Amino acid sequence: MFILTTIADLVQIAPEDFTKPSAQALEDNINRKYANKVIQKIGLCICLYDILTVSDGLIGHGTGIVNVNVEFRLVVFRPFKGEILQGKILGSSHLGIRIHMGFYEDIFVPGPVNLFEGSEFDVAEQVWVWKAEGENGTEELYFDTNEVVRFRVEAEVWHDQSPQAPMADDASDEERKTPYSIIASMQQGGLGPTMWW
Amino acid sequence: MKILETQSAVLTNYEVQAHLQDMQARYQAQDEAQPNGKPKPSNLDAVMKDVITYLVDENSPLAAPSYYSEEAVKELYARLEKFNLTKAELLMILNLRPKFSALDPIIEEADVRFSEEQLQEIVDIIRDVLGGEDVPVEGYEPAENGDGGSGKKATA
């Protein structure tokens, strides 16, 4: 679920960071810009992994900022399609189940299409229930909140949040969409709450 | 910013955990050497804590005490080689440490490619190398300092 992505970027080190060792100043700068941020079509950046090449630092006119061209690799959260991951149920609604992984919580399992056959939403309890046909008749299995579940990554949805020119006819601000979310499924033996299997 | 290569490599959860704990130790040593120095970027601090918490959660195979080590990973790959599993399947096996009943979604067309005995053998190898819920870790005393590391992290 984690990958390495190679990026080239211009890092600007401000004079107040000159007291740090150069490598540390570069690392802090890169992490400040990328850690916990989503890059479109790349994934959720976690932190710097290593630095590959560094150019000489150049100081421009007027400021004391040192400009350095750096090539580096980042640890990125980007599960592949079909990957099985483990998370916890965050909550349920009639639309489906939301799952979180602690550092990432935009995982959604639409129900009942991506759940086991025979799953229904219990409105009173606000949970999804799988009515499994077993040897001893129908068994009710609950997708309780906070249950540890395994799920399959089915699709990813990207929303570019970079600002766009306002449209003349639509003055109201559109609701902010999550930049990167995952559509998942739980409809195969071995998936769903881990205690079932 | 220019993306040179979207996917240069795939990391296992174990590698990410090792890298993050390495970083954390480095920052800690730095803070001790220079108590008045600048703290690390807050966004980095938040995501590092969250990812480590997720990776060493009690439900995760990496939770202390863990069997994972560089040698264990190599041994697992060597012993599973004869089954011709794909890279993705091996990655998921390493990250999830599946039991027999949880193997089906991880291995594609498991019932066609392997017999029941072979699947059992795969699970036995996984248990043998990476341990499992019911396999005690040698030399680990739950009441002693074993979980001191995770306790420190929570308060750090």
Coordinates of C-alpha atoms in Angstrom, one line a residue, chain A:
Chain A
M1 CA 0.0 0.0 0.0
F2 CA 3.0 2.2 0.2
I3 CA 5.2 3.2 -2.8
L4 CA 8.2 5.3 -3.5
T5 CA 7.8 8.3 -5.9
T6 CA 10.7 10.1 -7.4
I7 CA 10.3 13.9 -7.5
A8 CA 12.5 16.8 -8.6
D9 CA 11.8 20.1 -6.9
L10 CA 13.4 23.5 -6.1
V11 CA 14.0 23.8 -2.4
Q12 CA 14.4 27.2 -0.9
I13 CA 16.3 27.4 2.4
A14 CA 15.6 30.6 4.4
P15 CA 18.6 32.2 6.3
E16 CA 17.1 31.2 9.7
D17 CA 17.6 27.6 8.8
F18 CA 21.3 28.1 8.1
T19 CA 22.1 26.9 11.6
K20 CA 20.8 23.4 10.7
P21 CA 23.1 20.9 8.9
S22 CA 22.3 21.2 5.1
A23 CA 20.8 17.7 4.9
Q24 CA 18.5 18.4 7.8
A25 CA 17.4 21.7 6.4
L26 CA 16.5 20.1 3.1
E27 CA 14.7 17.2 4.7
D28 CA 12.6 19.6 6.9
N29 CA 11.8 21.7 3.9
I30 CA 10.7 18.8 1.8
N31 CA 8.6 17.3 4.6
R32 CA 7.0 20.6 5.4
K33 CA 5.8 20.9 1.8
Y34 CA 4.8 17.3 1.2
A35 CA 4.1 15.3 4.4
N36 CA 0.4 14.5 4.8
K37 CA -0.5 16.1 1.5
V38 CA -2.2 14.6 -1.5
I39 CA -0.6 15.0 -5.0
Q40 CA -3.2 14.4 -7.7
K41 CA -2.8 10.9 -9.3
I42 CA 0.2 10.1 -7.1
G43 CA -1.3 9.6 -3.7
L44 CA -1.0 10.7 -0.1
C45 CA 2.6 11.6 0.7
I46 CA 3.8 10.4 4.1
C47 CA 7.4 11.6 4.3
L48 CA 10.8 11.9 2.6
Y49 CA 12.5 8.5 2.0
D50 CA 15.9 9.6 0.7
I51 CA 17.6 12.3 -1.3
L52 CA 19.1 11.3 -4.6
T53 CA 20.9 14.3 -5.9
V54 CA 21.5 17.9 -4.7
S55 CA 22.7 20.8 -6.8
D56 CA 24.8 23.7 -5.5
G57 CA 22.9 26.3 -3.6
L58 CA 22.4 29.6 -5.4
I59 CA 21.5 32.9 -3.8
G60 CA 19.4 35.3 -5.8
H61 CA 19.5 39.1 -5.7
G62 CA 17.7 40.8 -2.9
T63 CA 17.0 37.9 -0.6
G64 CA 19.3 35.6 1.4
I65 CA 17.4 32.5 0.4
V66 CA 19.5 29.6 -0.9
N67 CA 17.9 27.8 -3.9
V68 CA 18.8 24.2 -4.3
N69 CA 17.6 21.7 -7.0
V70 CA 16.9 18.4 -5.3
E71 CA 15.9 15.0 -6.6
F72 CA 14.4 12.8 -3.9
R73 CA 12.1 9.9 -3.2
L74 CA 8.9 10.1 -1.0
V75 CA 7.0 7.4 0.8
V76 CA 3.5 7.6 -0.6
F77 CA 0.3 5.9 0.4
R78 CA -1.2 4.6 -2.8
P79 CA -2.8 1.1 -2.6
F80 CA -3.1 -0.6 -6.0
K81 CA -6.5 -1.7 -7.4
G82 CA -7.4 -5.1 -6.0
E83 CA -5.2 -4.8 -2.9
I84 CA -6.5 -6.1 0.3
L85 CA -6.1 -3.7 3.2
Q86 CA -7.1 -3.7 6.9
G87 CA -8.9 -0.9 8.6
K88 CA -11.7 -0.1 11.1
I89 CA -15.3 0.8 10.5
L90 CA -15.8 4.5 11.1
G91 CA -19.5 4.6 10.6
S92 CA -22.4 3.4 8.5
S93 CA -25.3 5.0 6.6
H94 CA -27.9 3.7 4.2
L95 CA -25.4 4.6 1.4
G96 CA -22.7 2.3 2.7
I97 CA -19.9 1.9 5.2
R98 CA -17.0 4.3 5.8
I99 CA -13.6 2.8 6.9
H100 CA -10.6 4.5 8.3
M101 CA -7.0 3.5 8.7
G102 CA -5.9 6.0 11.3
F103 CA -3.9 8.3 9.0
Y104 CA -6.4 8.0 6.1
E105 CA -10.1 7.9 6.4
D106 CA -11.6 8.4 2.9
I107 CA -12.5 4.8 2.2
F108 CA -16.1 4.1 1.3
V109 CA -17.9 0.8 0.7
P110 CA -21.1 1.5 -1.1
G111 CA -23.9 -0.8 0.0
P112 CA -25.5 -3.1 -0.8
V113 CA -23.7 -3.4 -4.2
N114 CA -20.2 -3.9 -2.8
L115 CA -21.2 -5.9 0.2
F116 CA -22.0 -9.6 0.6
E117 CA -25.1 -10.8 -1.2
G118 CA -28.0 -10.5 1.3
S119 CA -26.7 -7.5 3.2
E120 CA -29.2 -5.0 4.5
F121 CA -29.1 -1.7 6.3
D122 CA -30.6 -1.9 9.8
V123 CA -32.1 1.6 10.2
A124 CA -32.8 1.2 14.0
E125 CA -29.3 0.1 14.8
Q126 CA -27.6 2.2 12.0
V127 CA -25.5 -0.8 10.9
W128 CA -25.2 -3.1 7.9
V129 CA -26.2 -6.7 8.5
W130 CA -25.2 -9.6 6.4
K131 CA -28.0 -12.3 6.5
A132 CA -25.9 -15.3 5.6
E133 CA -27.5 -18.5 4.6
G134 CA -25.8 -21.2 6.7
E135 CA -26.4 -24.8 7.6
N136 CA -28.4 -23.7 10.6
G137 CA -30.7 -21.3 8.7
T138 CA -30.0 -17.6 8.3
E139 CA -27.3 -16.1 10.4
E140 CA -27.2 -12.4 11.1
L141 CA -23.7 -10.9 11.0
Y142 CA -23.2 -7.3 11.9
F143 CA -20.8 -4.7 10.5
D144 CA -20.4 -2.9 13.8
T145 CA -18.6 0.4 14.2
N146 CA -14.9 0.1 15.2
E147 CA -14.8 -3.5 14.0
V148 CA -11.5 -4.4 12.3
V149 CA -12.2 -5.2 8.7
R150 CA -10.4 -6.3 5.6
F151 CA -11.5 -4.8 2.3
R152 CA -10.5 -4.8 -1.4
V153 CA -9.6 -1.6 -3.2
E154 CA -11.9 -1.3 -6.2
A155 CA -11.4 2.3 -7.5
E156 CA -9.9 5.6 -6.6
V157 CA -11.6 9.0 -7.0
W158 CA -9.5 12.2 -7.5
H159 CA -10.7 15.7 -7.0
D160 CA -8.3 18.5 -7.9
Q161 CA -8.6 21.2 -5.3
S162 CA -6.5 23.8 -7.0
P163 CA -8.5 27.0 -7.3
Q164 CA -10.5 27.5 -10.5
A165 CA -11.8 30.7 -12.1
P166 CA -15.3 31.4 -10.7
M167 CA -18.2 30.8 -13.1
A168 CA -20.5 33.6 -13.9
D169 CA -23.8 31.8 -13.4
D170 CA -22.8 29.9 -10.3
A171 CA -21.9 32.3 -7.5
S172 CA -22.2 29.9 -4.6
D173 CA -19.1 28.0 -3.5
E174 CA -19.2 24.4 -4.2
E175 CA -18.6 22.0 -1.3
R176 CA -15.0 21.0 -0.9
K177 CA -14.5 17.4 -2.1
T178 CA -11.8 15.1 -0.7
P179 CA -8.8 15.2 -3.0
Y180 CA -8.3 11.4 -3.0
S181 CA -10.8 8.8 -1.9
I182 CA -11.0 5.0 -2.3
I183 CA -14.0 2.9 -3.2
A184 CA -13.7 -0.5 -1.7
S185 CA -15.7 -3.8 -1.5
M186 CA -16.3 -6.6 1.0
Q187 CA -18.1 -9.4 -0.8
Q188 CA -15.7 -12.3 -0.8
G189 CA -14.8 -14.9 1.9
G190 CA -12.0 -13.6 4.0
L191 CA -13.1 -10.0 3.7
G192 CA -15.2 -8.0 6.2
P193 CA -14.7 -8.1 10.0
T194 CA -11.6 -10.2 10.7
M195 CA -13.3 -12.0 13.6
W196 CA -15.7 -13.7 11.2
W197 CA -13.0 -15.7 9.5

